[in-house]
CSV table of C-alpha atoms in Angstrom, one decimal:
chain,number,residue,atom,x,y,z
X,12,UNK,CA,104.4,126.0,58.0
X,13,UNK,CA,102.6,123.1,57.3
X,14,UNK,CA,99.8,122.6,54.8
X,15,UNK,CA,97.4,121.4,58.0
X,16,UNK,CA,98.1,124.6,59.5
X,17,UNK,CA,97.5,126.7,56.6
X,18,UNK,CA,94.3,125.0,56.0
X,19,UNK,CA,93.1,125.8,59.7
X,20,UNK,CA,94.0,129.3,59.3
X,21,UNK,CA,92.1,129.6,55.6
X,22,UNK,CA,88.9,128.2,57.5
X,23,UNK,CA,89.3,130.6,60.5
X,24,UNK,CA,90.3,133.5,58.2
X,25,UNK,CA,87.5,133.1,55.4
X,26,UNK,CA,85.6,135.9,54.2
X,27,UNK,CA,82.0,135.6,55.0
X,28,UNK,CA,80.1,134.2,52.1
X,29,UNK,CA,76.3,133.4,51.4
X,30,UNK,CA,75.2,131.4,54.0
X,31,UNK,CA,74.2,128.5,52.1
X,32,UNK,CA,77.5,128.1,50.3
X,33,UNK,CA,80.3,128.2,52.9
X,34,UNK,CA,79.8,124.5,54.4
X,35,UNK,CA,80.2,122.9,50.9
X,36,UNK,CA,83.3,124.8,49.9
X,37,UNK,CA,85.2,124.0,53.1
X,38,UNK,CA,84.0,120.1,53.1
X,39,UNK,CA,85.0,119.9,48.9
X,40,UNK,CA,88.4,121.9,49.8
X,41,UNK,CA,88.9,119.0,52.8
X,42,UNK,CA,87.7,116.2,50.6
X,43,UNK,CA,90.7,117.3,48.1
X,44,UNK,CA,93.2,117.7,50.8
X,45,UNK,CA,92.4,114.3,52.2
X,46,UNK,CA,93.0,112.4,48.7
X,47,UNK,CA,96.4,114.2,48.5
X,48,UNK,CA,97.1,112.7,51.7
X,49,UNK,CA,97.8,114.8,55.3
X,50,UNK,CA,101.9,115.1,55.0
X,51,UNK,CA,104.0,115.0,57.8
X,52,UNK,CA,106.5,118.1,57.7
X,53,UNK,CA,109.9,118.1,59.0
X,54,UNK,CA,110.6,122.1,59.8
X,55,UNK,CA,108.7,123.5,62.7
X,56,UNK,CA,109.8,126.4,65.0
X,57,UNK,CA,108.9,125.3,68.6
X,58,UNK,CA,109.8,126.7,72.0
X,59,UNK,CA,110.9,123.4,73.0
X,60,UNK,CA,113.8,123.6,70.4
X,61,UNK,CA,112.4,120.6,68.2
X,62,UNK,CA,113.2,121.0,64.6
X,63,UNK,CA,110.6,118.4,63.6
X,64,UNK,CA,107.5,116.7,64.6
X,65,UNK,CA,109.3,113.4,65.5
X,66,UNK,CA,111.6,115.3,67.4
X,67,UNK,CA,108.9,116.8,69.6
X,68,UNK,CA,107.2,113.4,70.2
X,69,UNK,CA,110.4,112.2,71.3
X,70,UNK,CA,110.7,114.6,73.8
X,71,UNK,CA,107.1,114.0,74.8
X,72,UNK,CA,107.8,110.3,75.1
X,73,UNK,CA,111.1,111.0,77.6
X,74,UNK,CA,108.4,113.1,79.7
X,75,UNK,CA,110.7,116.1,78.7
X,76,UNK,CA,107.3,118.5,77.8
X,77,UNK,CA,105.0,120.0,80.4
X,78,UNK,CA,101.4,118.6,80.7
X,79,UNK,CA,100.0,121.4,78.6
X,80,UNK,CA,102.7,121.0,75.9
X,81,UNK,CA,102.3,117.2,75.3
X,82,UNK,CA,101.2,114.1,76.9
X,83,UNK,CA,100.9,110.4,75.9
X,84,UNK,CA,97.3,108.7,75.9
X,85,UNK,CA,96.7,105.1,75.5
X,86,UNK,CA,100.0,104.8,73.8
X,87,UNK,CA,99.8,107.8,71.3
X,88,UNK,CA,101.8,110.7,71.8
X,89,UNK,CA,99.9,114.1,71.6
X,90,UNK,CA,102.0,117.4,71.3
X,91,UNK,CA,100.6,121.1,71.2
X,92,UNK,CA,102.1,123.1,68.1
X,93,UNK,CA,100.4,126.6,67.2
X,94,UNK,CA,97.1,125.7,69.0
X,95,UNK,CA,96.5,122.2,67.6
X,96,UNK,CA,97.1,119.1,68.9
X,97,UNK,CA,99.3,116.6,66.6
X,98,UNK,CA,99.7,112.8,66.9
X,99,UNK,CA,101.2,110.4,64.7
X,100,UNK,CA,99.0,107.6,63.3
X,101,UNK,CA,100.0,104.8,61.2
X,102,UNK,CA,97.5,103.6,58.6
X,103,UNK,CA,99.0,100.6,56.5
X,104,UNK,CA,102.4,101.5,55.6
X,105,UNK,CA,102.0,105.1,55.8
X,106,UNK,CA,102.4,107.3,58.9
X,107,UNK,CA,100.3,110.5,59.1
X,108,UNK,CA,100.6,113.5,61.5
X,109,UNK,CA,96.7,114.4,62.4
X,110,UNK,CA,96.2,118.0,63.9
X,111,UNK,CA,92.8,118.2,65.9
X,112,UNK,CA,91.5,121.1,67.8
X,113,UNK,CA,90.6,118.6,70.9
X,114,UNK,CA,93.1,116.1,72.0
X,115,UNK,CA,91.9,112.7,73.8
X,116,UNK,CA,91.9,114.3,77.6
X,117,UNK,CA,89.5,117.0,76.2
X,118,UNK,CA,87.0,114.6,75.0
X,119,UNK,CA,87.2,112.2,77.6
X,120,UNK,CA,83.8,113.6,79.4
X,121,UNK,CA,81.9,113.7,75.8
X,122,UNK,CA,78.6,111.3,76.5
X,123,UNK,CA,78.3,108.3,73.8
X,124,UNK,CA,74.9,106.7,73.7
X,125,UNK,CA,73.6,104.3,70.9
X,126,UNK,CA,74.9,101.7,68.6
X,127,UNK,CA,75.7,101.4,65.0
X,128,UNK,CA,74.6,98.7,62.8
X,129,UNK,CA,76.6,96.6,60.3
X,130,UNK,CA,75.3,98.9,57.7
X,131,UNK,CA,77.3,101.7,58.4
X,132,UNK,CA,80.7,100.0,57.3
X,133,UNK,CA,79.1,99.0,53.9
X,134,UNK,CA,80.1,101.4,50.7
X,135,UNK,CA,82.8,103.5,50.0
X,136,UNK,CA,80.8,106.8,50.5
X,137,UNK,CA,79.7,108.6,53.8
X,138,UNK,CA,77.6,111.6,53.7
X,139,UNK,CA,78.5,114.6,55.9
X,140,UNK,CA,74.9,116.5,56.7
X,141,UNK,CA,74.5,119.7,57.9
X,142,UNK,CA,71.6,122.1,58.5
X,143,UNK,CA,72.1,125.1,56.0
X,144,UNK,CA,70.1,127.4,57.6
X,145,UNK,CA,71.8,127.0,61.2
X,146,UNK,CA,72.9,130.4,62.9
X,147,UNK,CA,76.3,128.6,63.9
X,148,UNK,CA,77.7,128.1,60.6
X,149,UNK,CA,81.3,128.9,61.4
X,150,UNK,CA,81.6,126.2,63.9
X,151,UNK,CA,79.7,123.6,61.5
X,152,UNK,CA,82.0,124.6,58.6
X,153,UNK,CA,85.1,123.9,60.9
X,154,UNK,CA,83.9,120.7,62.3
X,155,UNK,CA,82.9,119.5,58.9
X,156,UNK,CA,86.4,120.3,57.5
X,157,UNK,CA,88.1,118.6,60.4
X,158,UNK,CA,86.1,115.5,59.8
X,159,UNK,CA,86.2,115.4,56.2
X,160,UNK,CA,90.1,115.4,56.4
X,161,UNK,CA,90.3,112.4,58.6
X,162,UNK,CA,87.6,110.1,57.1
X,163,UNK,CA,89.7,109.0,54.0
X,164,UNK,CA,92.7,107.8,56.4
X,165,UNK,CA,90.8,106.7,59.3
X,166,UNK,CA,88.2,104.6,57.7
X,167,UNK,CA,89.1,104.9,54.0
X,168,UNK,CA,85.5,106.6,52.9
X,169,UNK,CA,84.7,109.3,50.7
X,170,UNK,CA,82.8,112.3,52.5
X,171,UNK,CA,79.9,113.8,50.4
X,172,UNK,CA,78.6,117.0,51.4
X,173,UNK,CA,74.8,116.6,52.3
X,174,UNK,CA,71.8,118.8,53.5
X,175,UNK,CA,69.3,117.6,55.9
X,176,UNK,CA,66.6,120.0,54.1
X,177,UNK,CA,66.2,121.5,50.5
X,178,UNK,CA,65.8,125.4,51.6
X,179,UNK,CA,68.9,127.5,50.2
X,180,UNK,CA,70.3,127.5,46.7
X,181,UNK,CA,73.5,125.5,47.1
X,182,UNK,CA,71.3,122.6,48.4
X,183,UNK,CA,69.1,122.2,45.3
X,184,UNK,CA,72.3,120.3,43.6
X,185,UNK,CA,73.1,118.4,47.2
X,186,UNK,CA,71.9,115.2,48.4
X,187,UNK,CA,69.1,116.0,51.0
X,188,UNK,CA,69.6,113.0,53.7
X,189,UNK,CA,68.8,112.4,57.4
X,190,UNK,CA,69.2,109.5,59.8
X,191,UNK,CA,65.9,108.6,59.1
X,192,UNK,CA,65.9,108.7,55.2
X,193,UNK,CA,69.4,107.6,53.9
X,194,UNK,CA,70.5,103.9,53.1
X,195,UNK,CA,74.2,105.1,53.4
X,196,UNK,CA,76.4,105.6,56.2
X,197,UNK,CA,76.5,109.7,57.4
X,198,UNK,CA,77.4,111.6,60.0
X,199,UNK,CA,75.1,114.4,61.1
X,200,UNK,CA,76.4,117.6,62.5
X,201,UNK,CA,73.7,118.5,64.7
X,202,UNK,CA,74.1,122.2,66.1
X,203,UNK,CA,72.5,121.8,69.5
X,204,UNK,CA,73.3,121.5,73.1
X,205,UNK,CA,76.1,119.0,73.5
X,206,UNK,CA,79.0,117.9,73.5
X,207,UNK,CA,77.8,114.5,72.4
X,208,UNK,CA,77.7,111.7,70.1
X,209,UNK,CA,74.9,109.4,69.2
X,210,UNK,CA,75.2,106.2,67.3
X,211,UNK,CA,72.0,105.7,65.5
X,212,UNK,CA,72.4,102.3,63.3
X,213,UNK,CA,74.0,103.7,60.2
X,214,UNK,CA,74.2,107.3,61.4
X,215,UNK,CA,76.3,109.0,63.8
X,216,UNK,CA,74.8,112.4,65.0
X,217,UNK,CA,77.6,114.7,66.5
X,218,UNK,CA,76.2,117.3,68.6
X,219,UNK,CA,77.3,120.8,70.0
X,220,UNK,CA,77.2,124.4,69.9
X,221,UNK,CA,80.0,126.3,68.9
X,222,UNK,CA,83.3,124.7,69.8
X,223,UNK,CA,81.5,121.8,71.5
X,224,UNK,CA,80.4,120.8,68.0
X,225,UNK,CA,84.2,120.5,66.8
X,226,UNK,CA,84.8,118.8,70.2
X,227,UNK,CA,82.2,116.0,69.6
X,228,UNK,CA,83.6,115.5,66.0
X,229,UNK,CA,87.4,115.1,67.5
X,230,UNK,CA,86.2,112.3,69.8
X,231,UNK,CA,84.6,110.1,66.3
X,232,UNK,CA,87.9,111.1,65.0
X,233,UNK,CA,89.8,109.9,68.1
X,234,UNK,CA,87.7,106.8,68.2
X,235,UNK,CA,88.3,106.0,64.6
X,236,UNK,CA,92.1,105.8,65.0
X,237,UNK,CA,91.9,103.7,68.0
X,238,UNK,CA,92.9,106.3,70.6
X,239,UNK,CA,89.8,106.5,72.9
């Protein structure tokens, strides 16, 4: 089983921790994984008989998978394995198998508003900001993990876990930033009705409750890779 899938299981099966700590443990773990790199794995067990992701993509490109097993979107092959959508992305001289909870067809209806300024592209760091007292902590943690795993690969930026308020012990030692206060690029994971994405000068806001927040984040990731 691939490290991507093991990481995903770790997120889903992690024991409950103090409310304020869980976000940042997962974000920091994801940062470590990003700089090791997301690896393309050769062996898998698939009901299609494919023995590797390359073979699974080959079957998909030949139209030999059903629509719920795989499809091609804007030239990218997406295949479903173990509940995640995988696509191959070439960055420089390297190819990566990228796992996401939602494929491009799932995020087509996500509304996008606003514009980014050139300031978003400045610097090597990017804040991943959350509300530390939100009740939607499990999905915020999952969305943060999915986002952080792709930041360095897609736009070559280092994610920094941050809070939008200093109301917990964990946030005492973290940056406290919002779209209005930061002078650096940031992605704010907003646990509110969605899914939706708002571009706001140097800030990207991903909105959603529960899985809709992950869907908004996956739209942003797919946009960075040039899929949508």
